[in-house]
Coordinates of C-alpha atoms and ligand atoms in Angstrom, one line a residue:
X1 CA 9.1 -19.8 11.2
X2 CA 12.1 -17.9 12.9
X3 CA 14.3 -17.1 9.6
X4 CA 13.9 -13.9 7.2
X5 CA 11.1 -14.8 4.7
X6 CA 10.9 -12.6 1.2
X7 CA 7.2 -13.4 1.6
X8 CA 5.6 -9.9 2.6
X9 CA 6.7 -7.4 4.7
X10 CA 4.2 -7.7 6.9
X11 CA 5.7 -10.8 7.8
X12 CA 8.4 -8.5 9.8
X13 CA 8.0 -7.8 13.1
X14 CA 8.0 -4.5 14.6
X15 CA 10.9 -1.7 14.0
X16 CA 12.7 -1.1 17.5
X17 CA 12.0 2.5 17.7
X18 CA 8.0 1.7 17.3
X19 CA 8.3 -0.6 19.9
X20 CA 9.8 2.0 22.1
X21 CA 7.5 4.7 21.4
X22 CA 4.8 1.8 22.1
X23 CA 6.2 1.5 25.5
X24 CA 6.5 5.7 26.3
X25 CA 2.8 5.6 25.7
X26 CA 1.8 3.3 27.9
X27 CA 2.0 5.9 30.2
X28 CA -1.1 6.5 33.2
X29 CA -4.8 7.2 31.9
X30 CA -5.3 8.9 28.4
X31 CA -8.8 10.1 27.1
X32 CA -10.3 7.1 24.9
X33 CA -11.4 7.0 21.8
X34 CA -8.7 9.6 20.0
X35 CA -9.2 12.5 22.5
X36 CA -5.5 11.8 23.4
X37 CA -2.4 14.1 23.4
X38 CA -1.1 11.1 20.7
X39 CA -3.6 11.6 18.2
X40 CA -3.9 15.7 18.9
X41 CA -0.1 15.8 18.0
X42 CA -0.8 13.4 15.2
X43 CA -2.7 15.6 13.8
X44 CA -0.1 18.7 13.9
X45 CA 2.9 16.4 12.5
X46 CA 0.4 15.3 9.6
X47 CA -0.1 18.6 8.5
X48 CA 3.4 19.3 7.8
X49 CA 3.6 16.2 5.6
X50 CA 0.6 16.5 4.0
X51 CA -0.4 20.1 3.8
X52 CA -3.0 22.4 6.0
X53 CA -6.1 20.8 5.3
X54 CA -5.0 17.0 6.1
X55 CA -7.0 15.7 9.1
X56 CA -5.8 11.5 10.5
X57 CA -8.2 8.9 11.3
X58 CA -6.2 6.4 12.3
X59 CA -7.8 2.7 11.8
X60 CA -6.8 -0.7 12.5
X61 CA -5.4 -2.3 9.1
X62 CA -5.5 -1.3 6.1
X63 CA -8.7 -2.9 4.6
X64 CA -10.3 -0.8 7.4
X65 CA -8.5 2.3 5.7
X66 CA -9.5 1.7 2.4
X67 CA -13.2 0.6 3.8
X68 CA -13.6 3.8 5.5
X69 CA -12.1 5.9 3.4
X70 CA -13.7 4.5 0.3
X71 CA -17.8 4.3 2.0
X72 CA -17.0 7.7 3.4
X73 CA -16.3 9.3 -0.2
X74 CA -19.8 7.5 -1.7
X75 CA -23.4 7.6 -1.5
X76 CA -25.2 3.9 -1.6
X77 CA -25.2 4.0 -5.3
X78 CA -21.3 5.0 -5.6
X79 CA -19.0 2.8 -7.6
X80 CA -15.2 3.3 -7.8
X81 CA -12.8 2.6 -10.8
X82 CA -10.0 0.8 -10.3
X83 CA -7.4 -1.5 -11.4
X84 CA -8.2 -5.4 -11.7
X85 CA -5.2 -6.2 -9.6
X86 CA -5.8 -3.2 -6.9
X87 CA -6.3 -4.9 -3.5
X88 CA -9.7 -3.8 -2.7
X89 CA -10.3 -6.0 -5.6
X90 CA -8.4 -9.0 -5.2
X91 CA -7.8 -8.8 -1.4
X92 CA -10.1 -7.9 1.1
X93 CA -12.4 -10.4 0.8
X94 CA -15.4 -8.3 -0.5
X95 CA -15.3 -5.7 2.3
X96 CA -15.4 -2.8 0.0
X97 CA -18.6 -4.4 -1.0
X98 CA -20.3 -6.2 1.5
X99 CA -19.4 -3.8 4.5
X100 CA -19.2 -0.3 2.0
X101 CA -22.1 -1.2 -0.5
X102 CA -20.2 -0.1 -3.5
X103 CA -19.7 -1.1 -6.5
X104 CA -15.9 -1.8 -8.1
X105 CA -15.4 -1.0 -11.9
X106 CA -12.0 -2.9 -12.7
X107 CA -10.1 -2.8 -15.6
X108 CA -6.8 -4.2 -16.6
X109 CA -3.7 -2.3 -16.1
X110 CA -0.3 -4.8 -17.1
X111 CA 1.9 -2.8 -14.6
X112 CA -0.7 -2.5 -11.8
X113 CA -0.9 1.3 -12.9
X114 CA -4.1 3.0 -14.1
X115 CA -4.0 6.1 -16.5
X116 CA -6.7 8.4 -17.8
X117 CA -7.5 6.4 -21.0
X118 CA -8.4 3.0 -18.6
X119 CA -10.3 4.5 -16.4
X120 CA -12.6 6.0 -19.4
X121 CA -13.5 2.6 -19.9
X122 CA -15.9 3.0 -16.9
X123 CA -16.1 6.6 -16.2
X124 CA -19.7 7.0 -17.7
X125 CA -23.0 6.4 -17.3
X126 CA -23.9 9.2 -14.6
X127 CA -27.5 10.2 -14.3
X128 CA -28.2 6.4 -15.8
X129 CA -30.4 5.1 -13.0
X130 CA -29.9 1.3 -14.6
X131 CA -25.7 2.1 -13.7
X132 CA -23.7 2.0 -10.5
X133 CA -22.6 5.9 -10.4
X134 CA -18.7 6.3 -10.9
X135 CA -17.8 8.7 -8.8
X136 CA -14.5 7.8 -7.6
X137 CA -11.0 6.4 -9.1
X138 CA -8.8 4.3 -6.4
X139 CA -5.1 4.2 -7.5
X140 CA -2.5 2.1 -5.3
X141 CA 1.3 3.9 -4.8
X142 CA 3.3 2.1 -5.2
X143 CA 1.1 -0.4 -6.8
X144 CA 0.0 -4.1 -5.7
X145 CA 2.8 -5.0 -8.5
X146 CA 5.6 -3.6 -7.3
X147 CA 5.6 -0.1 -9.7
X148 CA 5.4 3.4 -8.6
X149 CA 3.3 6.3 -10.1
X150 CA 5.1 9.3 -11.0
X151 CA 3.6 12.8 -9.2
X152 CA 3.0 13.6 -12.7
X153 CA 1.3 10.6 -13.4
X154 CA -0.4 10.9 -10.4
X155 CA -1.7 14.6 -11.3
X156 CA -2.8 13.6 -14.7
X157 CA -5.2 11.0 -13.7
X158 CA -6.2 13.6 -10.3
X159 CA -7.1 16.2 -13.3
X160 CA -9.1 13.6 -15.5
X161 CA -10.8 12.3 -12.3
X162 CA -11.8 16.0 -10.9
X163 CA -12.9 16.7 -14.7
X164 CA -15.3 14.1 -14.5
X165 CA -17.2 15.4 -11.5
X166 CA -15.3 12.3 -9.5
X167 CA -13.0 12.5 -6.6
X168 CA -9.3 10.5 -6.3
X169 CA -8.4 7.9 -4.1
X170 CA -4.9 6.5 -2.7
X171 CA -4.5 3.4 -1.3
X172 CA -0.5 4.0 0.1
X173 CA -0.2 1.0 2.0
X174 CA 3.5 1.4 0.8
X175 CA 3.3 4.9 0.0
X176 CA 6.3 5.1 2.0
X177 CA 8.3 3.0 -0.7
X178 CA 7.0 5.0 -3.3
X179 CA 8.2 8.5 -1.8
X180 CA 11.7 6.9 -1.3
X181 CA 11.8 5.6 -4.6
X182 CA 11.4 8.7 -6.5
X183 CA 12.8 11.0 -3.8
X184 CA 9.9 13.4 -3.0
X185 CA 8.0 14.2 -0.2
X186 CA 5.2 12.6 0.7
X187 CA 3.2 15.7 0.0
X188 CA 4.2 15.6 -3.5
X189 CA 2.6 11.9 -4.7
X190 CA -0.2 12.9 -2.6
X191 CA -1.6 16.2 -1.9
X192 CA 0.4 18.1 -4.0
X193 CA -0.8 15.7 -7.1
X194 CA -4.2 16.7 -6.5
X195 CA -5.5 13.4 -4.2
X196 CA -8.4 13.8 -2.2
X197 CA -8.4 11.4 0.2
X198 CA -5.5 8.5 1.3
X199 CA -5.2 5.6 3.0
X200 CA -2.1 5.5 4.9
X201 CA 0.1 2.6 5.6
X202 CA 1.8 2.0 8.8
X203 CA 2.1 -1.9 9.4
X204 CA 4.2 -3.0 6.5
X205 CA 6.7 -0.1 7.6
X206 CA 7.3 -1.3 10.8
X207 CA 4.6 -1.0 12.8
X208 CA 2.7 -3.7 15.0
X209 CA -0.6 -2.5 13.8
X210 CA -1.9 0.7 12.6
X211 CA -3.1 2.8 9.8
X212 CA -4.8 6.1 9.1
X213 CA -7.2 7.5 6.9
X214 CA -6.0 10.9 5.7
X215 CA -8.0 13.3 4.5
X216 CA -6.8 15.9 2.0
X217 CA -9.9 17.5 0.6
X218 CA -12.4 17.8 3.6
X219 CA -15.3 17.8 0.8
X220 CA -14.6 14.6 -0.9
X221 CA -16.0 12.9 2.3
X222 CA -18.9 12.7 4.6
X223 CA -19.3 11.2 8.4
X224 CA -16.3 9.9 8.1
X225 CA -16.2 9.6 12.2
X226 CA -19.5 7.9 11.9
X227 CA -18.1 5.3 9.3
X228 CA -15.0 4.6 11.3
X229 CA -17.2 3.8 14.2
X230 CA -19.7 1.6 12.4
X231 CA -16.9 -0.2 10.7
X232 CA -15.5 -1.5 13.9
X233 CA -12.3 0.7 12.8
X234 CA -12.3 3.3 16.3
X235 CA -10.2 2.1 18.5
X236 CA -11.2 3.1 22.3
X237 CA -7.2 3.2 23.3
X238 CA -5.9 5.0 19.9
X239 CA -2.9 6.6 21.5
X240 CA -1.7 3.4 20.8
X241 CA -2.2 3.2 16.9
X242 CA -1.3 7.2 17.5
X243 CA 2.2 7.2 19.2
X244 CA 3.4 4.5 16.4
X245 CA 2.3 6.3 13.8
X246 CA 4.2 9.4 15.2
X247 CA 7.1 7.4 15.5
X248 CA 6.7 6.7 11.7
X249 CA 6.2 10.2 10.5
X250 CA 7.9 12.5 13.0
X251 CA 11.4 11.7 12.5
X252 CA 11.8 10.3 8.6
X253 CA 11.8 7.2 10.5
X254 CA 9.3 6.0 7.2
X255 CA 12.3 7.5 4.7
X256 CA 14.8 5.7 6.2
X257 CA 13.0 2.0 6.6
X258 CA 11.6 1.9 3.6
X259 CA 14.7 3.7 1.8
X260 CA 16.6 0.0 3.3
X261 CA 13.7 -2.0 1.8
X262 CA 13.3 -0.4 -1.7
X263 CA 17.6 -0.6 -1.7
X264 CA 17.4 -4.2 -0.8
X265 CA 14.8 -5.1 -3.6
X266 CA 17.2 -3.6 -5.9
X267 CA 20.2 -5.3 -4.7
X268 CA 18.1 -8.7 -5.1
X269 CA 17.6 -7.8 -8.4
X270 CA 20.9 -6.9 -9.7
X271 CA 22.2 -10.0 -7.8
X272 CA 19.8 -12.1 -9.9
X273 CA 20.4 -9.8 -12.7
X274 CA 24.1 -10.5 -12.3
X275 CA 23.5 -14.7 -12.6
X276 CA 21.1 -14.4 -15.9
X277 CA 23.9 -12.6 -17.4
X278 CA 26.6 -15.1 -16.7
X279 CA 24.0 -17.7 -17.8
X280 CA 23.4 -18.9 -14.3
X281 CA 19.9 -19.0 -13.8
X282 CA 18.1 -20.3 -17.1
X283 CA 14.5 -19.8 -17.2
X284 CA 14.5 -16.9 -14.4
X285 CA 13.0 -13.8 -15.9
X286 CA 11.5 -10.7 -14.4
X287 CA 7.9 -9.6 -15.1
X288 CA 7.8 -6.2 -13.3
X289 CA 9.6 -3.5 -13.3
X290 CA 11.5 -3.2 -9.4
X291 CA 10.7 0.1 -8.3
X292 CA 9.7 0.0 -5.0
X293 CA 10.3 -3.4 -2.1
X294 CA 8.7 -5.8 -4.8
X295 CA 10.2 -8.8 -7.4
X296 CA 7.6 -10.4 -9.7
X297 CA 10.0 -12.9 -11.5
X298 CA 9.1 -16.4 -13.5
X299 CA 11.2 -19.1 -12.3
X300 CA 10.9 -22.4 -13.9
X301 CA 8.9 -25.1 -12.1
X302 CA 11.4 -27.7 -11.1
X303 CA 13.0 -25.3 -8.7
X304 CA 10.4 -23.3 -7.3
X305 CA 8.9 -25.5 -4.4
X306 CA 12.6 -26.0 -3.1
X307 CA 13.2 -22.2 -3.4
X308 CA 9.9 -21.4 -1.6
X309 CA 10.4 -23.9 0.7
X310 CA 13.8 -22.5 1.6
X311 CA 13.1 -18.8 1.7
X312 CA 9.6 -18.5 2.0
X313 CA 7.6 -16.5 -0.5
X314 CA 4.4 -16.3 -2.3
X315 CA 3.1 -17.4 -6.0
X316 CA 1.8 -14.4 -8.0
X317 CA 0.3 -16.4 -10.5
X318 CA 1.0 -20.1 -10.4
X319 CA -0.2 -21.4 -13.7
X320 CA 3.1 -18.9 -15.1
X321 CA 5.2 -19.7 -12.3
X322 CA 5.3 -16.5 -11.6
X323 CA 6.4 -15.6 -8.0
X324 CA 6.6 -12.5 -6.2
X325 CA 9.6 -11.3 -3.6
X326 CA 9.4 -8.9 -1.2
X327 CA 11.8 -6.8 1.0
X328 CA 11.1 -5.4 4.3
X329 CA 12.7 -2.6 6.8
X330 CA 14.1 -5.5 8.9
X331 CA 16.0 -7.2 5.2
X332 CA 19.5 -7.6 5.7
X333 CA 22.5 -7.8 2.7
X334 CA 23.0 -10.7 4.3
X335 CA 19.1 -12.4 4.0
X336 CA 19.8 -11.2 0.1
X337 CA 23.5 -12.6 -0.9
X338 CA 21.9 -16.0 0.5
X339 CA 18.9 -15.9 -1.2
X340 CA 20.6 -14.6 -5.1
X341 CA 23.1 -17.8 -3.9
X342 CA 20.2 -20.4 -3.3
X343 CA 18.9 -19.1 -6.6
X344 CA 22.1 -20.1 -8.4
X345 CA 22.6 -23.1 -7.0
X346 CA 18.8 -24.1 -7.9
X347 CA 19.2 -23.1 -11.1
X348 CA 22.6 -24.4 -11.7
X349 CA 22.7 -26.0 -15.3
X350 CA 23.4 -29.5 -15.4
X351 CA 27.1 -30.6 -15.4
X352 CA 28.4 -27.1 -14.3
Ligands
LIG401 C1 -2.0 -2.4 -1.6 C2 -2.4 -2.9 -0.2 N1 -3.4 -2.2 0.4 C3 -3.8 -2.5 1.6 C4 -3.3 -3.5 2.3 C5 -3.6 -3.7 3.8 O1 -4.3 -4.8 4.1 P1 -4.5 -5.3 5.6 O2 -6.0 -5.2 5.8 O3 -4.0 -6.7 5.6 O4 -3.8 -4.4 6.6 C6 -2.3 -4.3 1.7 C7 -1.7 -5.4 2.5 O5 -1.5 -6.5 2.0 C8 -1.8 -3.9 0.4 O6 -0.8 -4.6 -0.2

């Protein structure tokens, strides 16, 4: 498959300037194992986006992020609250589980997005030895569907988690698209919001591979070193995962990409926008909100297989025919004006 796809944006190669700063490392003999001038300056450039105390582990995807991050915030009998649809849940096969041990307390959040009152619903029970202990909440930014939590949001849930005795997760696998969308720094959905520890997402912003734990609050975690290790997650050449993740972070280079992918969402939807109001795409309705790189749409079922087909993209939930679409760094006005086009013309009413 050569052409654009709206499928994920991990279905996007890598951005130039990652590649390049792939290359510059490849440089002679570096100590192994994250003893490297890479991940030393990593270290320095995280600080400055995510305060003093922030400390990177980087990892090798981001189920390994969440994995370590998650087991390294728990005892054995930890559970986490989160929401049904959060990809630890739905996506990573059971890792969380099987590889971490813990327990996940879901509960149903129609925008993706958890708030204090939801995660009540299992936020009890501690000092019951019959119960899974709560002990931490896991929030997604921007969220598996597409929607974006704002800081205050964010610090609202941080304070009713902290209030409970538990500690606050982020899984930012588009954090990125998040920050861009509301026009903060990352420091303000994050740190300054009161979350304690984050995974970090490099690979749907452009890079070939690579994530990072980041620690905010070196007390909500233990052995975290230890876990990454046991989890198959240390990589012996990490200036590797290191330089790309500089690339990312020390010159906006994460602003601007996924600034281009959040704007090309947005022109996708007010394309489509555009044809249900001159009553050219009947039965095409949105189901989220487009806040970040994400479209969940309905589209009716005689034209969806010849749409996916065409463009390439996933179901969301196919007994609704909903669909999801999703914009990448690498999207171009160009991969959009043919795609709101190919809508139209598969949607065309009879006779016009
Ligand atoms: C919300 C979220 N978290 C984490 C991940 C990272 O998963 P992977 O292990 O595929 O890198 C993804 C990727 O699909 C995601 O959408």
């Amino acid at each position: 498959m050569a052409h654009h796809t709206f499928a994920s944006d991990n279905y996007a190669g890598a951005h130039p300037e990652v590649l390049a700063a792939l290359a510059a490392a490849n440089t002679g003999h570096a100590r192994a194992y994250g003893a490297d001038q890479w991940t030393e300056q990593l270290q320095d450039v995280v600080k400055t986006h995510f305060g003093e105390w922030a400390h990177a582990y980087p990892v090798f995807n981001g189920t390994g992020a969440n994995v370590v991050a998650l087991t390294s915030m728990l005892p054995r009998w930890g559970a986490v609250v989160t929401s049904r649809f959060a990809h630890i849940n739905n996506d990573e096969n059971g890792a969380p589980e099987r590889v971490g041990g813990m327990k996940l307390l879901t509960v149903e959040t129609p925008d993706g997005k958890l708030t204090p009152a939801a995660i009540d619903e299992h936020a009890w029970g501690w000092g019951d030895q019959h119960r899974a202990q709560p002990l931490v909440v896991s929030i997604s930014q921007s969220t598996e569907l597409g929607t974006v939590y704002t800081p205050d949001e964010i610090r609202a849930i941080a304070d009713h988690t902290h209030s409970l005795g538990m500690r606050l997760h982020m899984d930012g696998a588009r954090l990125a698209n998040a920050a861009a969308h509301l026009g903060v720094p990352l420091a303000a959905i994050t740190t300054d919001a009161g979350v304690d520890v984050l995974s970090f997402g490099g690979t749907k912003n452009g890079l070939v591979f690579g994530e990072a734990v980041i620690v905010l609050d070196p007390e909500a975690v233990q052995g975290v070193d230890y876990v990454r290790k046991m989890t198959m997650q240390l990589a012996s050449k990490m200036r590797f995962i290191s330089a790309q993740l500089l690339a990312l972070l020390d010159d906006e280079l994460w602003l601007r990409s996924a600034s281009h992918a959040n704007a090309m969402a947005s022109r996708l939807r007010s394309g489509l926008e555009d044809l249900i109001s001159a009553g050219q795409a009947p039965g095409l309705a949105f189901t989220q909100e487009t806040q970040a790189n994400a479209i969940f749409a309905v589209v009716p079922a005689h034209a969806v297989d010849g749409l996916r087909e065409q463009f390439g993209f996933y179901d969301w939930n196919a007994a609704r025919g909903e669909v999801r679409w999703m914009c990448s760094f690498d999207t171009s006005e160009g991969d959009v004006d043919a795609f709101v086009a190919g809508v139209r013309t598969a949607l065309a009413p009879r006779g016009a």
